[in-house]
XYZ file of C-alpha atoms in Angstrom:
451
model
C 96.984 28.610 -93.339
C 98.953 26.272 -91.426
C 100.272 23.176 -92.491
C 97.776 20.817 -90.499
C 95.155 22.608 -92.010
C 96.231 21.888 -95.564
C 97.258 18.373 -95.128
C 94.099 17.300 -92.820
C 96.285 15.619 -90.445
C 97.775 16.724 -87.095
C 101.572 16.921 -86.526
C 102.995 14.456 -84.064
C 103.050 16.995 -81.572
C 99.609 17.885 -81.858
C 98.567 14.468 -82.205
C 100.433 13.929 -78.638
C 98.874 16.799 -77.185
C 95.413 15.586 -78.185
C 96.065 12.045 -76.706
C 97.196 13.969 -73.376
C 94.385 15.704 -73.504
C 92.086 12.868 -73.532
C 94.279 10.892 -70.902
C 93.627 13.856 -68.540
C 89.599 13.775 -69.273
C 89.694 9.919 -68.645
C 92.218 10.116 -65.474
C 90.200 10.761 -62.376
C 89.969 9.469 -58.852
C 88.748 6.224 -59.507
C 91.606 5.548 -62.189
C 94.292 6.341 -59.446
C 92.601 4.384 -56.515
C 91.788 1.061 -58.238
C 95.031 -0.461 -59.576
C 97.056 -0.130 -56.238
C 94.240 -1.565 -54.599
C 93.806 -4.461 -57.119
C 97.391 -5.327 -56.719
C 97.319 -5.252 -53.104
C 94.684 -8.031 -52.973
C 95.616 -9.841 -55.979
C 99.340 -10.183 -54.795
C 101.057 -12.595 -56.617
C 98.234 -12.943 -59.126
C 98.594 -9.241 -60.127
C 99.659 -9.612 -63.350
C 96.970 -12.154 -64.775
C 94.523 -9.728 -62.650
C 95.635 -6.652 -64.485
C 95.340 -8.107 -67.720
C 91.618 -8.301 -67.333
C 91.543 -4.994 -65.744
C 93.628 -3.274 -68.682
C 91.247 -4.935 -71.166
C 88.081 -3.403 -69.410
C 89.703 -0.224 -68.220
C 91.558 0.633 -71.320
C 90.726 -1.502 -74.343
C 87.150 -1.111 -73.996
C 87.181 2.809 -73.677
C 89.662 2.816 -76.617
C 87.378 0.761 -78.768
C 84.811 2.810 -77.708
C 86.693 6.114 -79.058
C 86.925 4.610 -82.105
C 83.522 3.035 -82.466
C 82.074 6.560 -82.115
C 84.753 7.964 -84.627
C 83.743 5.834 -87.100
C 80.099 6.441 -86.991
C 80.310 9.883 -86.057
C 78.483 10.501 -82.612
C 77.336 8.330 -80.005
C 73.987 9.643 -80.927
C 74.242 8.371 -84.712
C 75.450 5.167 -83.112
C 72.350 4.668 -81.043
C 70.092 6.152 -83.851
C 70.553 2.788 -85.456
C 68.124 1.222 -82.617
C 65.253 4.004 -82.617
C 65.826 7.690 -82.655
C 63.533 7.776 -78.988
C 65.747 5.082 -77.532
C 68.880 7.352 -78.893
C 67.640 10.345 -77.117
C 66.953 8.839 -73.485
C 70.311 6.353 -73.593
C 72.772 9.143 -74.586
C 71.303 11.507 -72.349
C 71.268 8.662 -69.605
C 75.012 8.320 -70.268
C 75.931 12.106 -69.716
C 73.698 12.202 -66.554
C 75.373 9.269 -65.275
C 78.916 10.305 -66.043
C 78.118 13.667 -65.407
C 76.363 15.644 -62.514
C 74.490 12.265 -61.233
C 77.959 11.101 -60.270
C 81.312 11.836 -61.505
C 81.396 15.391 -61.268
C 80.282 16.059 -57.838
C 82.785 13.168 -56.926
C 85.861 14.753 -58.472
C 85.138 17.756 -56.027
C 84.578 15.533 -52.764
C 87.437 13.105 -53.599
C 90.175 15.950 -54.047
C 88.936 17.407 -50.830
C 89.020 14.145 -48.938
C 92.890 13.996 -49.728
C 93.384 17.590 -48.276
C 91.921 16.917 -45.053
C 95.232 15.602 -43.784
C 96.680 18.848 -44.184
C 94.202 20.703 -42.150
C 94.883 20.991 -38.228
C 93.058 19.172 -35.948
C 89.496 20.889 -34.720
C 89.287 22.639 -38.050
C 85.720 23.227 -38.997
C 85.826 20.515 -42.052
C 82.173 21.327 -43.307
C 82.681 24.714 -43.526
C 86.004 24.130 -45.471
C 84.629 21.644 -47.803
C 81.900 24.131 -48.854
C 84.322 26.987 -49.498
C 86.578 24.421 -51.519
C 83.862 23.059 -53.476
C 82.633 26.598 -54.625
C 86.206 27.459 -55.391
C 86.715 24.315 -56.965
C 83.651 24.513 -59.327
C 84.097 27.877 -60.278
C 87.329 27.405 -61.439
C 86.264 24.486 -63.457
C 83.447 26.454 -65.136
C 85.649 29.053 -66.115
C 87.865 26.756 -67.719
C 85.112 24.948 -69.293
C 83.904 28.211 -70.829
C 86.467 27.613 -73.623
C 86.046 23.736 -74.494
C 87.790 24.231 -78.016
C 90.817 25.142 -75.720
C 91.124 22.131 -73.661
C 94.058 20.845 -75.245
C 96.039 23.915 -74.652
C 95.184 23.269 -71.061
C 94.804 19.698 -70.523
C 97.427 18.701 -73.188
C 100.193 21.038 -72.612
C 99.817 22.266 -68.748
C 97.712 20.116 -66.365
C 97.850 16.680 -68.293
C 101.932 16.754 -68.206
C 102.246 18.009 -64.568
C 99.743 15.121 -63.524
C 101.974 12.819 -65.438
C 105.191 14.420 -63.691
C 103.818 13.805 -60.287
C 102.618 10.463 -60.918
C 106.142 9.281 -62.242
C 107.595 10.539 -59.009
C 105.524 8.539 -56.925
C 105.681 5.308 -58.965
C 109.344 5.694 -59.508
C 110.080 6.211 -56.038
C 108.311 2.927 -55.264
C 110.164 1.111 -57.949
C 113.663 2.261 -56.778
C 112.824 1.276 -53.216
C 109.779 -0.879 -52.817
C 107.959 -0.737 -49.505
C 107.926 -4.532 -49.263
C 106.846 -7.726 -51.373
C 103.387 -9.030 -52.917
C 101.453 -11.635 -50.926
C 99.364 -14.518 -51.615
C 96.104 -13.397 -53.345
C 93.175 -12.189 -51.428
C 89.343 -12.640 -52.227
C 88.077 -12.056 -55.077
C 91.226 -12.518 -56.749
C 92.179 -16.030 -55.446
C 89.995 -17.385 -58.395
C 89.730 -16.536 -61.932
C 92.055 -13.339 -61.116
C 91.870 -12.112 -64.974
C 87.944 -12.176 -64.718
C 87.752 -10.365 -61.480
C 90.295 -7.904 -62.929
C 88.135 -7.390 -65.829
C 85.097 -6.636 -63.638
C 87.077 -4.176 -61.491
C 87.566 -2.568 -64.741
C 84.211 -1.448 -65.101
C 84.515 0.672 -61.920
C 86.747 3.299 -63.899
C 83.378 4.231 -66.016
C 85.554 4.972 -68.913
C 83.907 2.905 -71.163
C 80.567 5.194 -70.979
C 82.985 8.383 -70.744
C 84.303 7.094 -74.238
C 81.188 7.427 -75.824
C 80.926 11.163 -74.835
C 84.278 12.237 -74.738
C 84.733 12.167 -78.649
C 82.392 15.033 -79.233
C 84.753 17.460 -77.420
C 88.062 15.875 -78.671
C 86.620 16.341 -82.187
C 86.057 20.011 -81.388
C 89.714 20.531 -80.191
C 90.784 18.471 -83.550
C 88.757 20.907 -85.635
C 90.277 23.885 -83.871
C 93.565 22.628 -84.987
C 93.031 22.557 -88.649
C 91.210 19.156 -89.359
C 87.600 19.388 -90.538
C 87.225 16.428 -93.004
C 85.414 13.259 -91.639
C 88.313 10.831 -92.530
C 90.638 13.163 -90.853
C 88.737 13.514 -87.884
C 88.336 9.793 -87.653
C 92.015 9.270 -87.999
C 92.936 11.879 -85.231
C 90.359 10.870 -82.578
C 91.645 7.068 -83.186
C 95.068 8.321 -82.638
C 94.315 10.397 -79.419
C 92.460 7.356 -78.186
C 95.807 5.421 -78.478
C 98.211 7.844 -77.185
C 95.737 8.001 -74.192
C 95.356 4.241 -73.875
C 99.155 3.779 -73.739
C 99.731 6.444 -71.260
C 96.859 4.842 -69.062
C 98.270 1.484 -69.362
C 101.649 2.663 -68.057
C 100.349 4.578 -65.350
C 98.210 1.715 -64.267
C 100.879 -0.850 -64.161
C 103.081 1.818 -62.169
C 100.350 2.047 -59.699
C 99.964 -1.540 -59.421
C 103.391 -2.139 -58.492
C 102.778 0.486 -55.855
C 99.803 -1.541 -54.357
C 101.494 -5.105 -54.813
C 104.731 -3.803 -52.784
C 102.531 -2.832 -49.883
C 101.367 -6.434 -49.675
C 103.483 -7.311 -46.625
C 102.889 -3.690 -45.100
C 99.545 -2.886 -45.024
C 97.660 -5.965 -46.191
C 94.056 -4.817 -44.589
C 94.238 -1.650 -46.458
C 90.788 -0.571 -47.379
C 91.463 1.848 -50.245
C 94.037 2.614 -52.791
C 94.257 6.480 -51.919
C 95.675 5.078 -48.155
C 98.229 2.839 -50.349
C 99.298 5.955 -52.480
C 99.576 8.304 -49.505
C 101.567 5.918 -47.414
C 103.975 5.404 -50.553
C 104.673 8.836 -51.025
C 104.994 9.722 -47.392
C 107.295 6.780 -47.126
C 109.424 8.274 -49.667
C 109.227 12.059 -49.571
C 107.879 12.908 -45.980
C 105.368 15.464 -45.367
C 106.121 16.423 -48.952
C 104.543 13.090 -50.153
C 101.335 13.963 -48.517
C 101.478 17.071 -50.477
C 102.307 15.595 -53.796
C 99.465 12.993 -53.459
C 97.100 15.866 -52.547
C 98.293 17.488 -55.792
C 97.871 14.656 -57.998
C 94.361 14.190 -56.590
C 93.411 17.957 -56.968
C 94.983 17.939 -60.888
C 93.426 14.738 -61.891
C 89.988 15.697 -60.370
C 90.135 19.107 -61.657
C 91.108 17.737 -65.240
C 88.193 15.329 -65.138
C 85.728 17.999 -63.872
C 86.458 20.411 -66.733
C 86.211 17.673 -69.234
C 82.926 16.576 -68.189
C 81.455 19.892 -67.564
C 82.497 20.600 -71.252
C 81.291 17.242 -72.486
C 77.913 17.572 -70.742
C 77.276 21.326 -71.571
C 78.031 20.846 -75.101
C 75.879 17.882 -75.753
C 73.039 19.324 -73.815
C 73.340 22.852 -75.914
C 73.787 20.931 -79.180
C 70.625 18.702 -78.500
C 68.157 20.283 -76.506
C 69.566 24.063 -75.954
C 70.170 27.093 -78.309
C 72.494 25.227 -80.509
C 70.024 22.636 -81.139
C 68.002 22.608 -84.865
C 64.612 24.288 -83.969
C 65.926 25.413 -80.741
C 63.251 28.090 -80.737
C 60.398 25.637 -80.804
C 60.998 24.878 -77.162
C 61.953 26.633 -73.998
C 65.149 24.526 -73.185
C 66.048 26.309 -76.892
C 66.916 29.496 -74.858
C 69.611 27.628 -72.787
C 73.282 28.054 -74.231
C 75.892 26.368 -73.599
C 77.212 28.767 -70.650
C 73.700 28.064 -69.028
C 74.148 24.283 -69.287
C 77.747 24.164 -68.258
C 76.389 26.593 -65.097
C 73.662 24.504 -64.062
C 75.919 21.196 -64.235
C 78.546 22.872 -61.977
C 75.879 24.427 -59.486
C 74.096 21.342 -59.340
C 77.170 19.209 -58.614
C 78.374 21.419 -55.994
C 75.253 21.159 -53.986
C 75.456 17.288 -54.334
C 79.146 17.288 -53.352
C 78.347 18.846 -49.893
C 74.814 17.424 -48.970
C 73.707 14.640 -51.316
C 76.450 12.421 -52.589
C 75.335 9.463 -50.741
C 71.699 9.914 -51.733
C 72.827 10.305 -55.589
C 75.249 7.308 -55.085
C 72.280 5.132 -54.771
C 70.849 6.283 -57.731
C 73.542 6.114 -59.768
C 74.935 2.555 -59.308
C 72.276 0.722 -60.600
C 72.154 3.300 -63.421
C 75.479 2.434 -64.220
C 75.098 -1.434 -64.126
C 72.086 -0.958 -66.431
C 74.321 1.156 -69.190
C 77.603 -0.945 -68.992
C 76.392 -3.955 -70.836
C 74.593 -2.025 -73.456
C 77.302 0.374 -74.304
C 79.757 -2.753 -74.597
C 77.336 -4.026 -77.174
C 77.146 -0.691 -78.921
C 80.928 -0.629 -79.012
C 81.413 -4.261 -80.627
C 78.666 -3.620 -83.028
C 80.147 0.092 -83.965
C 83.579 -1.416 -84.811
C 81.502 -3.759 -87.203
C 79.127 -0.935 -88.230
C 79.419 -1.834 -91.792
C 78.509 -5.606 -91.394
C 75.681 -4.663 -88.764
C 74.225 -1.839 -91.241
C 73.805 -4.342 -93.944
C 71.485 -6.129 -91.284
C 69.872 -3.372 -89.706
C 67.373 -5.483 -87.492
C 70.745 -6.398 -85.391
C 70.898 -3.107 -83.968
C 67.523 -3.362 -82.103
C 67.348 -6.784 -81.370
C 70.621 -6.829 -79.901
C 70.380 -3.951 -78.257
C 66.996 -4.243 -77.011
C 67.867 -7.867 -75.589
C 70.659 -6.415 -73.840
C 68.999 -3.622 -72.515
C 66.019 -5.703 -71.154
C 68.501 -8.107 -69.325
C 70.716 -5.491 -67.693
C 67.899 -3.009 -66.694
C 66.041 -5.776 -65.001
C 69.094 -7.254 -63.196
C 70.140 -3.587 -62.310
C 66.658 -2.691 -60.931
C 66.581 -6.163 -58.951
C 69.835 -5.423 -57.304
C 68.629 -2.018 -56.312
C 65.409 -2.622 -54.929
C 64.914 -6.137 -54.531
C 68.024 -8.197 -53.411
C 67.930 -11.610 -53.652
C 64.631 -11.897 -55.428
C 65.335 -14.539 -58.708
C 65.229 -13.636 -62.316
C 65.449 -15.822 -65.338
C 68.460 -14.236 -66.435
C 70.062 -15.633 -63.200
C 70.070 -19.189 -65.128
C 71.900 -18.080 -67.804
C 75.309 -18.676 -68.445
C 78.065 -16.385 -66.887
C 75.107 -14.456 -64.859
C 76.905 -15.355 -61.861
C 80.217 -13.469 -62.965
C 77.895 -10.511 -63.933
C 77.574 -11.310 -67.705
C 74.190 -12.553 -67.707
C 73.305 -10.342 -70.545
C 75.727 -11.760 -72.800
C 73.666 -14.465 -73.930
C 70.381 -12.485 -74.762
C 72.524 -10.006 -76.623
C 73.727 -13.035 -78.797
C 70.488 -14.206 -79.267
C 69.055 -10.822 -80.277
C 72.001 -10.518 -82.742
C 71.020 -13.738 -84.488
C 67.391 -13.019 -84.260
C 67.699 -9.680 -85.943
C 70.123 -10.739 -88.573
C 67.773 -13.664 -89.744
C 64.865 -11.130 -89.742
C 66.839 -8.819 -91.847
C 67.744 -11.481 -94.420
C 64.035 -12.393 -94.448
C 62.990 -8.812 -95.225
C 65.480 -8.376 -97.798
C 64.553 -11.489 -99.746
C 60.703 -10.420 -99.903
């Protein structure tokens, strides 16, 4: 038996490898393009804007990893509200960050970065189809061994991605393209708040509620099986991943800020990174950027297929308790993973715009609820002593966020009572309902206990 197994603790090297694995699962195309674009627009206000971005894009996801580690799984966390709510909410999160948005986007985004390498007149549609089939076939094959993700992402593809990023960021630090300019809208006022809201777009908070399941399996495979050891190692992995993301985000922001005087009208971060790499490395820079996007997207795709397949197999499939009692219980992990890979492959070619229209309001509805879950999960012992705070706080948040998301998706401009609440104009109209719900739940819990 190895030392990790007997001590129920990972070695520093193993902890770092697990942390890099988690970083690789988080760090996709959106994480690459958001910081440089934020910095370009924020200009001389990049520092306060990045502080807000780091809080939302790293602080909340790391707290999400820890919160789930404290209670066991996202399902156990949501069960405190109601088992039915838990089933719907957790499944919605997996579908939102999986086949309904993030998984198809990994292939389509990676391919977009390869298009400049193709000759003019090339049949892009046909090439896209072939690329997506190969991309998802590779991701599916690698996802067939979810317990081995640490060896793949933590020791091979993750470090390779970090090395390529260091090359791009380092070249910009040594020889910046230009200088930061005056802040553009929306960062010309309340830059930290705007940065915080931009951090939502990483979707990493939602991912943090789901990645713990696969990370726990990897940690168990390294010899840690007791609950306290798992919680400690998952928390350490979250911290390592958070530090790595902070370093990369700040480096990418520097790249974007330096192009303020060169490409002030750029419309996306991908163009900024490509321009920076090409400026410093020529055609090799284009290849470096394409490799970065391909690795980042493939890493995330593997992680998401693995997470979604594991959850649905253990909740509804062959690995679920009483699986033989329903038809879905016949589907093993491999079947779920294959279904998600095939569906995502199709969507990435023919239906991404339509699925995005469905996914955006879904994410808008889920994110505030997830924030409240994370906060209450961190304080779960206090909240568990007042059990009615869970359904009341989460219920009020759900009503406010779902109503607002549905309005924005289908009835834009329609007035809602939530619009009159404090901070509603900044996207925090759910905050007061959450606080009021928690207060009502606490009072009712005390009243019930004193009867």
